Short mmCIF file of N, CA and C and ligand atoms in Angstrom, two decimals:
data_model
loop_
_atom_site.label_atom_id
_atom_site.label_comp_id
_atom_site.label_asym_id
_atom_site.label_seq_id
_atom_site.Cartn_x
_atom_site.Cartn_y
_atom_site.Cartn_z
N MET A 40 1.18 -1.16 -0.35
CA MET A 40 0.10 -0.04 -0.15
C MET A 40 1.24 1.19 0.20
N PRO A 41 0.66 2.14 -1.09
CA PRO A 41 1.51 3.57 -1.48
C PRO A 41 1.36 4.56 0.59
N ARG A 42 2.37 4.92 0.61
CA ARG A 42 2.32 5.83 1.94
C ARG A 42 1.94 7.43 1.37
N CYS A 43 1.28 7.89 1.98
CA CYS A 43 1.46 9.78 1.82
C CYS A 43 2.52 10.33 2.62
N GLN A 44 3.55 10.95 1.66
CA GLN A 44 4.42 11.55 2.71
C GLN A 44 4.30 12.90 2.96
N LEU A 45 2.82 12.91 3.27
CA LEU A 45 2.74 14.30 3.75
C LEU A 45 2.21 14.24 5.44
N CYS A 46 0.77 13.12 6.02
CA CYS A 46 0.31 12.77 6.49
C CYS A 46 0.84 11.47 6.72
N LYS A 47 1.68 10.61 5.86
CA LYS A 47 2.44 9.39 6.44
C LYS A 47 1.43 8.16 7.02
N ARG A 48 -0.09 8.41 5.73
CA ARG A 48 -1.06 7.37 6.48
C ARG A 48 -0.82 6.84 5.33
N ASP A 49 -0.91 5.29 5.44
CA ASP A 49 -0.78 4.16 4.34
C ASP A 49 -2.33 4.26 3.40
N VAL A 50 -2.29 4.60 2.13
CA VAL A 50 -3.54 4.79 1.46
C VAL A 50 -3.83 4.44 0.88
N GLU A 51 -4.73 4.19 -0.60
CA GLU A 51 -5.15 3.18 -1.13
C GLU A 51 -5.14 3.46 -2.54
N GLN A 52 -4.82 5.26 -2.70
CA GLN A 52 -5.08 5.48 -3.79
C GLN A 52 -3.78 6.81 -3.80
N ILE A 53 -2.21 6.17 -4.38
CA ILE A 53 -1.32 8.40 -3.75
C ILE A 53 -1.72 9.22 -5.23
N THR A 54 -1.11 10.51 -4.96
CA THR A 54 -1.48 11.04 -6.15
C THR A 54 0.34 11.61 -5.98
N VAL A 55 0.48 12.19 -7.59
CA VAL A 55 1.99 12.92 -7.32
C VAL A 55 2.46 14.06 -7.46
N HIS A 56 2.68 14.54 -6.73
CA HIS A 56 2.37 16.70 -6.28
C HIS A 56 3.76 16.76 -7.33
N HIS A 57 4.10 17.29 -7.91
CA HIS A 57 4.88 17.81 -8.41
C HIS A 57 5.82 19.84 -7.55
N LEU A 58 6.36 19.57 -6.85
CA LEU A 58 7.35 20.25 -5.84
C LEU A 58 7.61 21.34 -6.92
N ILE A 59 8.45 21.70 -8.00
CA ILE A 59 8.94 22.38 -8.58
C ILE A 59 8.36 21.82 -10.38
N PRO A 60 7.28 22.79 -10.51
CA PRO A 60 6.93 22.27 -12.38
C PRO A 60 8.08 22.69 -13.14
N LYS A 61 7.41 21.20 -14.30
CA LYS A 61 8.28 20.89 -15.08
C LYS A 61 8.56 22.38 -15.83
N GLN A 62 7.61 22.94 -16.05
CA GLN A 62 7.89 24.02 -17.29
C GLN A 62 9.15 25.41 -16.16
N LYS A 63 9.05 25.21 -14.39
CA LYS A 63 10.58 25.72 -14.05
C LYS A 63 11.27 25.47 -13.89
N GLY A 64 11.83 24.25 -14.50
CA GLY A 64 13.02 23.22 -13.91
C GLY A 64 12.61 22.46 -13.68
N GLY A 65 11.78 21.89 -12.71
CA GLY A 65 11.91 20.46 -12.10
C GLY A 65 11.65 19.58 -12.68
N THR A 66 12.83 18.36 -12.20
CA THR A 66 12.37 17.60 -12.57
C THR A 66 11.95 16.15 -12.00
N SER A 67 11.75 14.76 -12.40
CA SER A 67 10.85 14.12 -12.24
C SER A 67 11.15 13.88 -10.46
N GLU A 68 12.32 14.22 -9.74
CA GLU A 68 13.09 13.92 -8.22
C GLU A 68 12.28 15.13 -7.72
N ASP A 69 11.11 16.09 -7.96
CA ASP A 69 11.13 17.27 -7.19
C ASP A 69 9.71 16.96 -7.44
N THR A 70 8.94 15.70 -6.95
CA THR A 70 7.63 15.19 -6.63
C THR A 70 7.63 14.32 -5.26
N ILE A 71 6.81 14.74 -4.63
CA ILE A 71 6.28 14.10 -4.00
C ILE A 71 4.90 13.00 -4.01
N ASN A 72 5.15 11.94 -2.89
CA ASN A 72 3.78 11.12 -3.12
C ASN A 72 2.64 11.74 -2.61
N LEU A 73 1.57 11.97 -2.75
CA LEU A 73 0.66 12.25 -1.39
C LEU A 73 -0.77 11.39 -1.42
N CYS A 74 -1.57 11.47 -0.08
CA CYS A 74 -3.02 10.65 -0.49
C CYS A 74 -3.82 12.02 -1.72
N LEU A 75 -5.20 11.86 -1.33
CA LEU A 75 -5.94 13.34 -2.45
C LEU A 75 -6.48 14.14 -1.28
N PRO A 76 -7.34 13.66 0.11
CA PRO A 76 -7.34 14.74 1.01
C PRO A 76 -5.84 15.70 0.59
N CYS A 77 -4.86 15.25 1.42
CA CYS A 77 -3.51 15.91 0.99
C CYS A 77 -3.58 16.87 0.20
N HIS A 78 -3.61 16.76 -1.05
CA HIS A 78 -2.57 16.72 -2.16
C HIS A 78 -4.11 18.28 -2.74
N LYS A 79 -5.24 17.26 -2.18
CA LYS A 79 -6.70 18.66 -2.30
C LYS A 79 -6.59 19.50 -1.31
N THR A 80 -5.72 19.56 -0.14
CA THR A 80 -5.82 20.85 0.51
C THR A 80 -4.75 21.52 0.35
N ILE A 81 -3.30 20.95 -0.18
CA ILE A 81 -2.53 22.21 -0.37
C ILE A 81 -2.68 23.13 -1.91
N HIS A 82 -2.97 22.45 -2.66
CA HIS A 82 -3.75 23.09 -4.21
C HIS A 82 -5.13 24.82 -3.28
N ALA A 83 -5.57 23.80 -2.32
CA ALA A 83 -6.69 24.88 -1.64
C ALA A 83 -6.76 26.35 -0.76
N TYR A 84 -5.01 25.64 0.04
CA TYR A 84 -4.43 26.47 0.93
C TYR A 84 -3.40 27.55 1.03
N PHE A 85 -3.41 26.61 -0.58
CA PHE A 85 -1.67 27.85 -1.37
C PHE A 85 -1.96 27.88 -2.74
N THR A 86 -1.85 29.20 -3.28
CA THR A 86 -1.22 29.28 -4.51
C THR A 86 -0.36 28.70 -4.90
N ASN A 87 -0.04 28.48 -6.18
CA ASN A 87 0.82 28.02 -7.48
C ASN A 87 2.45 28.84 -6.99
N THR A 88 1.60 30.17 -7.14
CA THR A 88 3.52 30.80 -6.55
C THR A 88 4.01 30.56 -5.03
N GLU A 89 2.85 30.60 -4.62
CA GLU A 89 3.51 30.86 -2.57
C GLU A 89 3.92 28.90 -3.06
N LEU A 90 3.38 27.56 -3.61
CA LEU A 90 4.20 26.34 -3.34
C LEU A 90 5.33 26.40 -4.52
N VAL A 91 5.70 27.09 -5.33
CA VAL A 91 6.54 26.77 -6.25
C VAL A 91 7.89 27.28 -5.18
N GLN A 92 7.47 28.78 -4.99
CA GLN A 92 8.02 29.86 -3.87
C GLN A 92 8.87 29.50 -3.20
N GLU A 93 7.93 29.10 -1.99
CA GLU A 93 7.97 28.89 -0.97
C GLU A 93 7.33 27.95 -0.05
N TYR A 94 6.77 26.88 -0.73
CA TYR A 94 7.40 25.29 -0.19
C TYR A 94 7.27 24.37 -1.33
N ASN A 95 8.54 24.73 -1.69
CA ASN A 95 8.98 23.79 -2.70
C ASN A 95 9.51 22.68 -2.45
N THR A 96 9.62 22.26 -0.51
CA THR A 96 9.97 21.03 -0.24
C THR A 96 9.09 20.10 0.78
N LEU A 97 9.50 18.66 0.79
CA LEU A 97 8.26 18.03 1.38
C LEU A 97 8.53 19.30 3.31
N GLN A 98 9.69 19.16 4.04
CA GLN A 98 9.45 19.63 4.88
C GLN A 98 9.29 20.65 4.87
N LYS A 99 8.85 21.81 3.78
CA LYS A 99 8.73 23.18 4.55
C LYS A 99 7.05 23.08 4.17
N LEU A 100 5.99 21.98 3.34
CA LEU A 100 4.91 21.85 3.71
C LEU A 100 4.49 21.22 5.09
N ARG A 101 5.61 20.17 5.15
CA ARG A 101 5.00 19.71 6.39
C ARG A 101 4.94 20.85 8.33
N ASP A 102 6.03 21.60 7.93
CA ASP A 102 6.36 22.88 8.76
C ASP A 102 5.42 23.97 8.23
N ALA A 103 4.85 24.12 7.18
CA ALA A 103 3.78 25.59 7.09
C ALA A 103 2.79 25.50 8.46
N GLU A 104 2.65 26.88 8.70
CA GLU A 104 1.79 26.79 9.43
C GLU A 104 0.51 26.83 9.66
N ARG A 105 -0.05 26.89 8.08
CA ARG A 105 -1.44 26.93 7.51
C ARG A 105 -2.35 25.47 6.93
N LEU A 106 -1.31 24.45 7.47
CA LEU A 106 -1.46 23.27 7.49
C LEU A 106 -0.90 22.36 8.80
N GLN A 107 -1.13 23.29 10.22
CA GLN A 107 -0.52 22.35 11.47
C GLN A 107 -2.37 21.60 11.33
N LYS A 108 -3.25 22.88 11.33
CA LYS A 108 -3.90 21.63 11.86
C LYS A 108 -5.15 20.82 10.83
N TYR A 109 -4.90 20.63 9.76
CA TYR A 109 -5.25 20.10 8.65
C TYR A 109 -5.10 18.89 9.23
N LEU A 110 -3.19 18.56 9.00
CA LEU A 110 -2.42 17.27 9.51
C LEU A 110 -2.96 17.01 10.77
N LYS A 111 -3.14 17.34 12.04
CA LYS A 111 -3.64 16.54 13.29
C LYS A 111 -4.91 15.99 12.92
N TRP A 112 -5.48 16.84 12.13
CA TRP A 112 -7.08 15.79 12.39
C TRP A 112 -6.71 14.52 10.97
N ILE A 113 -5.99 14.93 10.07
CA ILE A 113 -6.29 14.06 9.04
C ILE A 113 -5.11 12.41 9.51
N ALA A 114 -4.01 13.00 10.63
CA ALA A 114 -3.46 11.85 10.89
C ALA A 114 -4.31 10.99 11.98
N LYS A 115 -5.87 11.67 12.82
CA LYS A 115 -6.56 11.14 13.48
C LYS A 115 -7.43 9.81 12.79
N ARG A 116 -7.32 10.19 11.22
CA ARG A 116 -8.12 9.27 10.59
C ARG A 116 -7.61 8.15 10.29
N SER A 117 -8.02 7.29 10.09
CA SER A 117 -7.52 5.52 9.56
C SER A 117 -7.48 5.25 8.25
N ILE A 118 -7.01 4.84 7.06
CA ILE A 118 -7.94 4.55 6.22
C ILE A 118 -9.23 3.38 6.63
N GLU A 119 -9.54 2.94 7.41
CA GLU A 119 -10.53 2.16 7.56
C GLU A 119 -11.55 3.54 8.01
N SER A 120 -11.38 3.79 8.59
CA SER A 120 -12.27 5.19 9.06
C SER A 120 -12.56 5.66 7.75
N LEU A 121 -12.23 5.88 6.69
CA LEU A 121 -12.18 6.33 5.56
C LEU A 121 -13.19 5.66 4.25
N LYS A 122 -12.55 4.71 4.80
CA LYS A 122 -13.44 3.15 3.91
C LYS A 122 -14.90 3.78 4.52
N VAL A 123 -15.47 3.16 5.65
CA VAL A 123 -16.77 3.29 6.44
C VAL A 123 -17.06 4.74 5.37
N ARG A 124 -17.02 5.63 5.79
CA ARG A 124 -17.40 7.24 5.34
C ARG A 124 -17.98 6.71 3.89
N ARG A 125 -17.27 6.19 2.83
CA ARG A 125 -17.12 6.20 1.41
C ARG A 125 -18.29 5.06 1.70
N LYS A 126 -18.77 3.86 2.23
CA LYS A 126 -19.99 3.83 1.92
C LYS A 126 -21.25 4.06 1.95
N LYS A 127 -21.58 5.30 2.78
CA LYS A 127 -22.81 5.95 2.81
C LYS A 127 -23.20 6.32 2.21
ZN1 LIG B 217 -1.71 12.32 3.21
ZN1 LIG B 218 -0.20 18.91 -6.88
#
């Protein structure tokens, strides 16, 4: 099972986030694996410019003040609880 690098949960589906877009000179090494909620959240909380200029490493994203509340919340949600919710 793949693991999200931001919330560290094992998830069924993983998405790839480009820390530095290819157009800006990023390579395939400048990517991180994220679960869907994490990926959606970082794009909702940050503009693309902020992501490229200020949050272009995994560590910076993890330390981002805006994400602390979300990260605490998501860490408590196991894959099981997400699965149960989806059935309803
Ligand atoms: Zn995640
Ligand atoms: Zn992304």
